[in-house]
Coordinates of N, CA, C and O in Angstrom, one line a residue:
M1 N -31.4 -29.5 -11.5 CA -31.1 -27.9 -11.7 C -30.1 -27.4 -10.5 O -30.5 -27.9 -9.6
K2 N -28.9 -27.0 -10.9 CA -28.3 -26.5 -10.0 C -28.6 -25.0 -9.7 O -28.5 -24.1 -10.4
A3 N -28.6 -24.9 -8.1 CA -28.6 -23.5 -8.1 C -27.4 -23.2 -7.4 O -26.6 -23.5 -7.0
E4 N -27.2 -21.6 -8.1 CA -25.9 -20.8 -7.7 C -26.2 -19.8 -6.9 O -27.0 -19.1 -6.6
T5 N -25.3 -19.9 -5.9 CA -25.4 -19.1 -4.7 C -24.2 -18.0 -5.1 O -22.8 -18.4 -5.3
Q6 N -24.3 -16.8 -4.5 CA -23.3 -15.9 -4.6 C -22.9 -15.4 -3.3 O -23.7 -14.7 -2.6
K7 N -21.7 -15.6 -2.9 CA -21.4 -15.0 -1.6 C -21.1 -13.5 -1.6 O -20.5 -13.0 -2.5
K8 N -21.8 -13.0 -0.6 CA -21.6 -11.7 -0.5 C -20.2 -11.2 -0.1 O -19.6 -11.8 0.7
I9 N -19.5 -10.3 -0.6 CA -18.2 -9.8 -0.8 C -18.5 -8.5 0.4 O -19.1 -7.5 -0.2
N10 N -17.8 -8.4 1.6 CA -17.7 -7.3 2.2 C -16.2 -6.8 2.4 O -15.5 -7.5 2.9
I11 N -16.1 -5.7 2.0 CA -14.9 -5.0 1.9 C -14.9 -3.7 3.0 O -15.9 -3.2 3.2
S12 N -13.7 -3.8 3.7 CA -13.6 -2.5 4.9 C -12.2 -2.3 5.0 O -11.2 -2.9 4.5
V13 N -12.0 -1.1 5.5 CA -10.7 -0.6 5.5 C -10.3 0.0 7.0 O -11.3 0.7 7.7
D14 N -9.2 -0.6 7.7 CA -8.9 0.0 9.1 C -7.7 0.6 9.0 O -6.6 0.3 8.3
L15 N -7.7 1.6 9.9 CA -6.3 1.9 10.4 C -5.7 1.3 11.6 O -6.4 1.1 12.5
L16 N -4.6 0.5 11.5 CA -4.0 -0.2 12.7 C -3.1 0.4 13.5 O -2.0 0.8 13.1
S17 N -3.4 0.6 14.7 CA -2.4 1.1 15.8 C -1.5 0.1 16.2 O -0.7 0.3 17.1
S18 N -2.2 -0.9 16.4 CA -1.3 -2.2 17.0 C -1.7 -3.6 16.1 O -2.7 -3.4 15.2
I19 N -1.0 -4.7 16.2 CA -1.1 -5.5 15.5 C -1.5 -6.8 16.2 O -0.6 -7.2 17.0
N20 N -2.6 -7.6 16.3 CA -2.7 -9.0 17.1 C -2.3 -10.1 15.9 O -2.0 -10.1 15.1
D21 N -2.4 -11.3 16.9 CA -1.5 -12.4 16.0 C -2.4 -12.9 14.8 O -1.5 -13.4 13.9
V22 N -3.8 -12.7 14.8 CA -4.7 -13.3 13.5 C -4.3 -12.3 12.5 O -4.1 -12.5 11.4
D23 N -4.2 -10.9 12.7 CA -3.8 -9.9 11.6 C -2.4 -10.1 11.2 O -2.1 -9.9 10.1
L24 N -1.5 -10.3 12.4 CA -0.4 -10.5 11.8 C -0.1 -11.8 10.7 O 0.6 -11.5 9.9
A25 N -0.7 -13.0 11.2 CA -0.6 -13.9 10.2 C -1.3 -13.7 8.7 O -0.5 -14.0 7.7
D26 N -2.5 -13.0 9.0 CA -3.1 -12.4 7.7 C -2.3 -11.8 6.8 O -2.0 -11.8 5.5
I27 N -1.6 -10.7 7.4 CA -0.8 -9.8 6.5 C 0.7 -10.2 6.1 O 1.1 -10.1 4.9
C28 N 1.0 -11.2 7.0 CA 2.4 -12.0 6.4 C 1.8 -12.8 5.3 O 2.8 -12.9 4.4
N29 N 0.7 -13.4 5.3 CA 0.3 -14.3 4.1 C 0.2 -13.5 3.1 O 0.6 -14.0 1.7
I30 N -0.4 -12.5 3.1 CA -0.9 -11.9 1.8 C 0.6 -11.1 1.2 O 0.6 -11.0 0.1
T31 N 1.5 -10.8 2.2 CA 2.8 -10.4 1.7 C 3.3 -11.4 0.9 O 4.2 -11.1 0.0
E32 N 3.5 -12.4 1.4 CA 4.2 -13.7 0.6 C 3.3 -14.0 -0.8 O 4.2 -13.9 -1.7
Q33 N 2.0 -13.9 -0.5 CA 1.4 -14.0 -2.1 C 1.9 -12.7 -3.0 O 2.3 -13.0 -4.1
A34 N 1.9 -11.5 -2.3 CA 2.1 -10.4 -3.4 C 3.4 -10.5 -4.0 O 3.8 -10.0 -5.1
I35 N 4.5 -11.1 -3.0 CA 5.9 -10.8 -3.7 C 5.9 -12.0 -4.7 O 6.5 -11.7 -5.8
K36 N 5.5 -13.2 -4.4 CA 5.3 -14.6 -5.5 C 4.6 -13.9 -6.7 O 5.0 -14.3 -7.8
A37 N 3.7 -12.9 -6.7 CA 3.1 -12.2 -7.8 C 3.8 -11.3 -8.5 O 3.4 -10.8 -9.3
G38 N 4.8 -10.9 -7.9 CA 5.7 -9.5 -8.4 C 5.1 -8.3 -7.9 O 5.7 -7.1 -8.4
G39 N 4.7 -8.3 -7.0 CA 4.2 -6.8 -6.4 C 4.2 -6.9 -4.7 O 3.7 -6.2 -4.1
G40 N 5.5 -7.2 -4.5 CA 5.7 -7.1 -3.1 C 6.6 -5.9 -2.5 O 7.4 -6.2 -1.8
F41 N 6.1 -4.9 -3.1 CA 6.9 -3.6 -2.6 C 8.3 -3.6 -2.2 O 8.9 -2.9 -1.2
G42 N 9.1 -4.1 -3.2 CA 10.6 -4.2 -2.9 C 11.3 -5.2 -2.9 O 11.9 -5.7 -3.3
W43 N 10.3 -6.2 -2.2 CA 11.0 -7.7 -2.0 C 10.9 -8.3 -3.3 O 9.7 -8.5 -3.9
L44 N 11.8 -8.9 -3.6 CA 11.9 -9.8 -4.8 C 11.7 -11.3 -4.6 O 11.1 -12.0 -5.3
K45 N 12.3 -11.6 -3.4 CA 12.1 -13.1 -2.7 C 11.4 -13.0 -1.6 O 11.5 -12.0 -0.8
V46 N 10.7 -14.1 -1.2 CA 9.8 -14.1 -0.1 C 10.9 -14.3 1.0 O 11.8 -15.1 1.2
P47 N 10.9 -13.3 2.2 CA 12.0 -13.7 3.2 C 11.3 -14.4 4.2 O 10.0 -14.9 4.2
P48 N 12.0 -14.9 5.2 CA 11.6 -16.0 6.2 C 10.4 -15.2 6.9 O 10.4 -14.0 7.1
R49 N 9.6 -16.2 7.4 CA 8.3 -15.7 8.1 C 8.5 -14.7 9.5 O 8.1 -13.6 9.7
N50 N 9.8 -14.9 10.0 CA 10.2 -14.1 11.4 C 10.6 -12.7 10.8 O 10.4 -11.7 11.5
T51 N 11.2 -12.8 9.4 CA 11.5 -11.3 9.2 C 10.4 -10.5 8.7 O 10.3 -9.4 9.2
L52 N 9.3 -11.3 8.3 CA 8.1 -10.6 7.9 C 7.3 -10.1 9.3 O 6.7 -8.9 9.3
N53 N 7.3 -11.0 10.2 CA 6.7 -10.6 11.4 C 7.3 -9.6 12.2 O 6.5 -8.6 12.7
K54 N 8.6 -9.5 12.1 CA 9.4 -8.1 12.7 C 9.2 -6.8 12.0 O 8.8 -5.8 12.4
Y55 N 8.8 -7.0 10.6 CA 8.7 -6.1 9.7 C 7.6 -5.5 10.0 O 7.3 -4.0 10.4
W56 N 6.3 -6.1 10.0 CA 4.9 -5.7 10.2 C 5.0 -5.2 11.8 O 4.0 -4.0 11.9
K57 N 5.3 -5.5 12.5 CA 5.2 -5.4 14.3 C 5.9 -4.1 14.2 O 5.4 -3.0 14.9
G58 N 6.9 -4.0 13.2 CA 7.7 -2.5 13.4 C 6.9 -1.7 12.7 O 7.0 -0.4 13.3
V59 N 6.0 -1.7 12.0 CA 5.6 -0.7 11.1 C 4.4 0.2 12.1 O 4.6 1.2 11.9
V60 N 4.1 -0.7 13.0 CA 3.0 0.1 13.6 C 3.6 0.7 14.8 O 3.1 1.4 15.4
L61 N 5.2 0.8 15.2 CA 5.5 1.2 15.9 C 6.1 2.3 15.8 O 6.7 3.4 16.4
I62 N 6.3 2.8 14.2 CA 7.0 4.1 13.8 C 6.0 5.3 13.8 O 4.7 5.1 13.1
K63 N 6.4 6.1 14.5 CA 5.5 7.3 14.9 C 4.8 8.1 13.5 O 3.7 8.6 13.6
N64 N 5.9 8.3 12.5 CA 5.3 9.1 11.8 C 4.8 8.0 10.3 O 4.6 8.7 9.1
R65 N 4.4 7.1 10.8 CA 3.7 5.9 9.5 C 2.6 5.3 10.2 O 2.4 5.1 11.2
K66 N 1.7 5.3 9.4 CA 0.2 4.8 9.6 C 0.0 3.5 8.7 O 0.3 3.6 7.4
L67 N -0.4 2.4 9.1 CA -0.8 1.2 8.6 C -2.2 1.0 8.3 O -3.1 0.9 9.4
I68 N -2.4 1.3 7.2 CA -4.2 0.9 6.6 C -4.0 -0.4 5.8 O -3.2 -0.6 5.0
V69 N -5.2 -1.1 6.6 CA -5.4 -2.4 6.2 C -6.8 -2.5 5.3 O -7.8 -2.0 6.0
G70 N -6.8 -3.2 4.2 CA -7.9 -3.5 3.7 C -8.4 -5.0 4.0 O -7.7 -5.9 3.7
R71 N -9.7 -5.1 4.1 CA -10.4 -6.4 4.5 C -11.3 -6.9 3.4 O -12.1 -6.2 3.2
L72 N -11.1 -8.2 3.2 CA -12.4 -8.6 2.5 C -12.9 -9.8 3.1 O -12.3 -10.8 3.9
N73 N -14.2 -9.7 3.4 CA -15.0 -10.8 4.6 C -14.1 -10.7 5.8 O -13.8 -11.8 6.3
D74 N -13.5 -9.6 6.5 CA -13.1 -9.8 7.8 C -11.4 -10.2 7.6 O -11.0 -10.0 8.7
V75 N -11.2 -10.3 6.4 CA -9.7 -11.0 6.4 C -8.7 -9.8 5.7 O -9.1 -9.5 4.8
I76 N -7.8 -9.7 6.4 CA -6.8 -8.7 5.9 C -6.3 -9.1 4.5 O -5.8 -10.4 4.3
A77 N -6.4 -8.4 3.5 CA -6.5 -8.7 2.0 C -5.3 -7.7 1.2 O -5.2 -8.0 0.2
G78 N -5.2 -6.5 1.9 CA -4.3 -5.6 1.5 C -3.9 -4.7 2.5 O -4.2 -4.6 3.4
A79 N -2.6 -3.8 2.2 CA -2.2 -3.0 3.0 C -1.7 -1.8 2.0 O -1.3 -1.8 1.2
L80 N -1.4 -0.6 3.1 CA -1.2 0.4 2.6 C -0.3 1.1 3.7 O -0.9 1.3 4.8
Q81 N 0.8 1.8 3.5 CA 1.3 2.5 4.6 C 1.3 4.0 4.3 O 1.7 4.5 2.9
L82 N 1.0 4.8 5.1 CA 0.8 6.4 4.8 C 2.0 7.1 5.6 O 2.1 6.6 7.0
M83 N 3.0 7.6 5.0 CA 4.1 8.2 5.6 C 4.0 9.6 6.0 O 3.6 10.5 5.0
F84 N 3.8 10.3 7.1 CA 4.1 11.8 7.4 C 5.7 12.2 7.4 O 6.5 11.4 7.6
Q85 N 5.7 13.4 7.3 CA 7.3 13.9 7.1 C 7.7 13.8 8.6 O 6.8 14.0 9.6
P86 N 9.0 13.7 8.9 CA 9.7 13.6 10.2 C 9.5 14.9 10.9 O 9.5 16.0 10.2
S87 N 9.6 15.0 12.2 CA 9.2 16.4 12.7 C 10.3 17.7 12.5 O 10.1 18.5 12.1
N88 N 11.4 17.0 12.3 CA 12.5 17.9 11.8 C 12.2 18.7 10.0 O 12.7 19.7 9.5
N89 N 11.2 18.0 9.5 CA 11.0 18.6 8.1 C 9.7 19.5 8.0 O 8.6 19.0 7.6
E90 N 10.0 20.5 8.4 CA 8.7 21.5 8.6 C 8.4 21.9 7.1 O 7.2 22.3 7.1
A91 N 9.6 22.2 6.3 CA 9.1 22.8 5.1 C 8.1 21.8 4.1 O 7.5 22.1 3.2
Q92 N 8.2 20.7 4.4 CA 7.6 19.5 3.6 C 6.4 19.2 4.4 O 5.8 17.5 4.4
R93 N 6.2 19.5 6.0 CA 5.2 19.2 6.8 C 3.8 18.4 6.1 O 3.0 17.5 6.5
S94 N 3.3 19.3 5.2 CA 2.0 19.1 4.8 C 1.9 18.0 3.6 O 1.0 18.0 2.6
I95 N 3.0 17.5 2.9 CA 3.2 16.5 2.3 C 3.2 14.9 2.6 O 4.2 14.9 3.6
F96 N 2.4 14.3 2.6 CA 2.6 12.9 2.8 C 2.7 12.0 1.6 O 2.6 12.2 0.5
N97 N 3.2 10.8 2.1 CA 3.4 10.0 1.2 C 2.9 8.4 1.3 O 2.8 7.8 2.4
I98 N 2.4 7.8 0.1 CA 1.8 6.6 0.1 C 3.0 5.6 -0.3 O 3.4 5.6 -1.3
T99 N 2.9 4.5 0.3 CA 4.1 3.5 0.2 C 3.6 2.1 0.5 O 2.4 1.9 1.2
S100 N 4.2 1.1 0.1 CA 4.1 -0.3 0.3 C 2.3 -0.9 0.1 O 1.7 -1.3 1.0
H101 N 1.9 -0.1 -0.9 CA 0.4 -0.3 -1.1 C 0.4 -1.7 -2.1 O 0.8 -1.7 -3.3
F102 N -0.6 -2.7 -1.7 CA -0.8 -3.7 -2.2 C -1.9 -4.7 -2.0 O -2.4 -4.4 -1.0
V103 N -2.5 -5.3 -2.7 CA -3.5 -6.1 -2.3 C -3.2 -7.6 -2.9 O -2.4 -7.8 -4.1
A104 N -3.5 -8.6 -2.1 CA -3.2 -10.2 -2.5 C -3.8 -10.3 -3.8 O -5.1 -9.8 -4.1
P105 N -3.4 -11.2 -4.6 CA -4.1 -11.7 -5.7 C -5.2 -12.3 -5.8 O -5.9 -11.8 -6.7
W106 N -5.8 -13.0 -4.7 CA -6.7 -13.5 -4.8 C -7.8 -12.5 -4.4 O -9.1 -12.8 -4.4
A107 N -7.7 -11.0 -3.6 CA -8.9 -10.3 -3.4 C -8.8 -9.0 -4.3 O -9.4 -8.2 -4.0
R108 N -7.9 -9.3 -5.7 CA -7.9 -7.9 -6.6 C -9.5 -7.7 -7.1 O -10.0 -8.8 -7.4
G109 N -9.7 -6.7 -7.5 CA -11.0 -6.6 -8.3 C -12.3 -6.3 -7.6 O -13.3 -6.1 -8.2
H110 N -12.1 -6.0 -6.3 CA -13.2 -5.9 -5.5 C -13.2 -4.2 -5.0 O -14.0 -4.0 -4.4
G111 N -12.1 -3.5 -5.5 CA -12.2 -2.2 -4.9 C -11.2 -1.9 -3.7 O -11.3 -1.1 -3.1
L112 N -10.7 -2.9 -3.2 CA -9.9 -2.8 -2.0 C -8.8 -1.9 -2.1 O -8.5 -1.1 -1.2
A113 N -8.3 -1.6 -3.4 CA -7.0 -0.8 -3.3 C -7.6 0.7 -3.3 O -6.8 1.5 -3.0
K114 N -8.5 0.8 -4.1 CA -9.3 2.2 -4.3 C -9.6 2.6 -2.9 O -9.5 3.8 -2.6
A115 N -10.4 1.7 -2.2 CA -10.8 1.9 -0.8 C -9.6 2.4 0.2 O -9.8 3.5 1.1
M116 N -8.3 1.9 0.1 CA -7.4 2.2 1.0 C -6.8 3.5 0.7 O -6.3 4.3 1.4
I117 N -6.9 4.0 -0.7 CA -6.3 5.2 -1.2 C -7.1 6.2 -0.7 O -6.9 7.4 0.0
D118 N -8.6 5.9 -1.0 CA -9.5 7.0 -0.2 C -9.2 7.2 1.3 O -9.3 8.4 1.8
K119 N -9.1 6.0 2.0 CA -8.8 6.3 3.6 C -7.5 7.0 3.6 O -7.5 8.1 4.7
A120 N -6.5 6.6 2.9 CA -5.0 7.5 3.2 C -5.3 8.8 2.9 O -4.9 9.9 3.8
E121 N -6.0 9.4 1.8 CA -6.3 10.7 1.5 C -7.2 11.3 2.8 O -6.9 12.3 2.9
A122 N -8.1 10.5 3.1 CA -8.8 11.1 4.4 C -8.2 11.6 5.5 O -8.1 12.5 6.1
I123 N -7.0 10.5 6.1 CA -6.3 10.7 7.2 C -5.3 12.0 6.9 O -5.0 12.6 7.6
S124 N -4.8 11.7 5.7 CA -4.0 13.2 5.2 C -4.6 14.4 5.4 O -4.0 15.1 5.9
K125 N -6.0 14.6 4.9 CA -6.6 15.8 5.0 C -7.0 16.1 6.5 O -6.5 17.1 7.3
E126 N -7.2 15.1 7.2 CA -7.5 15.4 8.8 C -6.2 15.7 9.3 O -6.1 16.5 10.5
N127 N -4.9 15.4 9.2 CA -3.7 15.9 9.4 C -3.0 16.8 8.9 O -2.0 17.0 9.3
G128 N -3.9 17.5 8.0 CA -3.4 18.9 7.4 C -2.5 18.7 6.4 O -1.7 19.7 5.6
S129 N -2.5 17.5 5.5 CA -1.9 17.4 4.1 C -2.4 17.9 2.9 O -3.8 18.3 3.1
S130 N -1.8 19.0 2.2 CA -2.3 19.5 1.1 C -2.0 18.8 0.0 O -2.3 18.9 -1.2
C131 N -1.1 17.6 0.0 CA -0.6 16.9 -1.0 C -0.1 15.4 -0.7 O 0.5 15.3 0.4
V132 N -0.5 14.6 -1.5 CA 0.1 13.2 -1.4 C 0.8 12.8 -2.5 O 0.5 12.9 -3.7
Q133 N 2.1 12.1 -2.1 CA 2.7 11.7 -3.4 C 2.8 10.1 -3.2 O 2.8 9.5 -2.1
L134 N 3.2 9.5 -4.2 CA 3.8 8.0 -4.3 C 4.5 7.8 -5.4 O 4.6 8.5 -6.6
D135 N 5.2 6.7 -5.5 CA 5.9 6.1 -6.7 C 5.7 4.7 -6.7 O 5.2 4.0 -5.9
V136 N 5.7 4.3 -8.0 CA 5.6 2.7 -8.4 C 6.6 2.3 -9.6 O 6.8 3.4 -10.4
R137 N 6.8 1.0 -9.8 CA 7.6 0.7 -10.8 C 6.7 0.6 -12.0 O 5.6 0.3 -12.1
E138 N 7.5 1.2 -13.2 CA 6.7 1.1 -14.4 C 6.2 -0.3 -14.7 O 5.3 -0.3 -15.8
T139 N 6.5 -1.5 -14.3 CA 5.6 -2.4 -14.7 C 4.5 -2.9 -13.6 O 3.8 -3.9 -14.3
Q140 N 4.2 -2.1 -13.1 CA 3.1 -2.2 -12.1 C 1.8 -1.6 -13.0 O 1.3 -0.7 -12.5
K141 N 1.4 -2.0 -14.1 CA 0.5 -1.4 -15.0 C -1.0 -1.2 -14.4 O -1.4 -0.3 -14.4
A142 N -1.8 -2.0 -13.5 CA -2.7 -2.2 -12.8 C -2.7 -1.2 -11.8 O -3.7 -0.1 -11.5
A143 N -1.5 -1.0 -11.1 CA -1.5 0.0 -10.0 C -1.5 1.6 -10.8 O -1.9 2.4 -10.2
I144 N -0.6 1.5 -11.9 CA -0.5 2.8 -12.4 C -1.9 3.5 -12.8 O -2.3 4.4 -12.8
Q145 N -2.6 2.5 -13.5 CA -4.1 2.8 -14.1 C -4.9 3.1 -12.8 O -5.6 4.1 -13.2
L146 N -5.1 2.6 -11.9 CA -5.7 2.9 -10.4 C -5.3 4.3 -10.2 O -6.2 5.1 -9.8
I147 N -4.0 4.6 -9.8 CA -3.4 5.8 -9.4 C -4.0 7.1 -10.3 O -4.3 8.0 -10.0
K148 N -3.8 6.9 -11.6 CA -4.3 8.0 -12.7 C -5.8 8.0 -12.5 O -6.2 9.1 -12.4
S149 N -6.8 7.1 -12.3 CA -8.0 6.9 -12.2 C -8.4 7.6 -10.7 O -9.5 8.4 -10.6
K150 N -7.5 7.8 -10.0 CA -7.8 8.7 -8.6 C -7.3 10.1 -8.8 O -7.5 10.7 -7.7
G151 N -6.9 10.5 -9.8 CA -6.7 12.0 -9.8 C -5.1 12.4 -9.7 O -4.5 13.4 -9.4
Y152 N -4.3 10.9 -9.6 CA -2.9 11.5 -9.3 C -2.1 11.9 -10.7 O -2.3 11.2 -11.8
K153 N -1.4 12.7 -10.8 CA -0.7 13.2 -12.0 C 0.9 12.9 -11.8 O 1.4 13.1 -10.8
K154 N 1.5 12.4 -13.0 CA 2.7 11.5 -13.1 C 3.7 13.2 -13.3 O 3.2 14.0 -14.0
W155 N 4.6 13.0 -12.3 CA 5.4 14.5 -12.4 C 6.9 13.8 -12.5 O 7.9 14.8 -12.7
G156 N 7.3 13.0 -12.4 CA 8.6 12.3 -13.2 C 9.0 10.8 -13.1 O 8.1 10.1 -12.8
I157 N 10.1 10.7 -13.8 CA 10.5 9.3 -14.0 C 11.9 9.1 -13.6 O 12.6 9.9 -13.7
N158 N 12.2 8.2 -12.9 CA 13.4 7.8 -12.5 C 13.9 6.4 -13.0 O 13.4 5.3 -13.1
P159 N 14.8 6.5 -14.1 CA 15.3 5.5 -15.0 C 16.1 4.4 -14.5 O 16.1 3.1 -15.0
N160 N 16.5 4.7 -13.0 CA 17.0 3.3 -12.3 C 16.6 3.1 -11.0 O 17.1 3.1 -10.1
Y161 N 15.3 3.1 -11.0 CA 14.4 3.0 -9.7 C 14.5 1.4 -9.1 O 14.6 1.5 -8.0
A162 N 14.6 0.6 -9.8 CA 14.8 -0.7 -9.4 C 15.6 -1.6 -10.3 O 15.9 -1.3 -11.5
I163 N 16.2 -2.6 -9.7 CA 16.8 -3.7 -10.5 C 15.9 -5.0 -10.5 O 16.0 -5.4 -9.1
V164 N 15.4 -5.7 -11.4 CA 14.8 -7.1 -11.3 C 15.0 -7.9 -12.3 O 15.2 -7.5 -13.2
D165 N 15.6 -9.1 -11.8 CA 16.2 -9.9 -12.5 C 17.4 -9.3 -13.6 O 17.4 -9.8 -14.6
G166 N 18.2 -8.5 -13.0 CA 19.1 -7.9 -13.6 C 18.9 -6.8 -14.7 O 19.9 -6.2 -15.3
N167 N 17.6 -6.4 -14.6 CA 17.2 -5.3 -15.7 C 16.9 -4.2 -14.7 O 16.2 -4.1 -13.8
N168 N 17.1 -2.9 -15.3 CA 16.6 -1.7 -14.6 C 15.3 -1.6 -15.0 O 14.8 -1.7 -16.3
I169 N 14.6 -1.0 -13.9 CA 13.1 -0.9 -14.1 C 12.9 0.7 -13.8 O 13.5 1.4 -12.7
K170 N 12.4 1.2 -14.5 CA 12.1 2.7 -14.4 C 10.8 2.8 -13.4 O 10.1 2.1 -13.1
G171 N 11.1 3.7 -12.6 CA 10.1 4.4 -11.5 C 9.5 5.6 -11.8 O 9.8 6.4 -12.3
L172 N 7.9 5.5 -11.7 CA 7.1 6.8 -12.2 C 6.5 7.3 -10.7 O 6.3 6.9 -9.6
Y173 N 6.6 8.8 -10.6 CA 6.5 9.5 -9.4 C 5.2 10.2 -9.7 O 5.0 11.0 -10.8
F174 N 4.1 9.9 -8.9 CA 2.8 10.9 -8.8 C 2.6 11.8 -7.9 O 3.3 11.4 -6.5
L175 N 1.6 12.6 -7.8 CA 1.3 13.5 -6.7 C -0.3 13.7 -6.8 O -0.6 13.9 -8.1
K176 N -0.8 14.2 -5.9 CA -2.0 14.8 -6.1 C -2.4 15.8 -4.8 O -2.1 15.5 -3.7
K177 N -2.6 16.9 -5.4 CA -3.3 17.9 -4.3 C -4.6 17.7 -3.7 O -5.3 17.6 -4.5
L178 N -4.6 17.8 -2.5 CA -5.8 17.3 -1.8 C -6.6 18.9 -1.6 O -6.0 19.8 -1.4
K179 N -7.7 18.7 -1.9 CA -8.7 20.1 -1.6 C -9.2 20.5 -0.3 O -9.2 19.6 0.5

């Protein structure tokens, strides 16, 4: 008789203000995997590793951007960037943007994407935000379903949001008012 063991799945979400070598390797690996799976937040082809290293090291240096990572059993398995308005944009100071949100294909289905949105919203509220916005390609069906389930309302469509394999892809724009 075969005994089945079920590995405990532990998810956690962290705000990174710096990035160590292990986390950098993890986030570059999952970025490559997400790009290959068609969800690389704009990248269509996997760039060289040194480009990814520079990109992620740079993200944590940008003053009005916060890097939120989701971990599955202590390994980075997802990322989300929360963008605050630049200091000169006083009129939109209380509007934050979620961008570059993805989960590695092998880590999907454990609630990591939702947990990262929850963390982004909590940080937004702590920093005086009254509204969070985001946009997504119309082809990202699972992301759209998640966004709607979190209470985001679609407010617009861009018919020329992206070009993938020579085809125009629409972009959908969402917002959520925070209480």
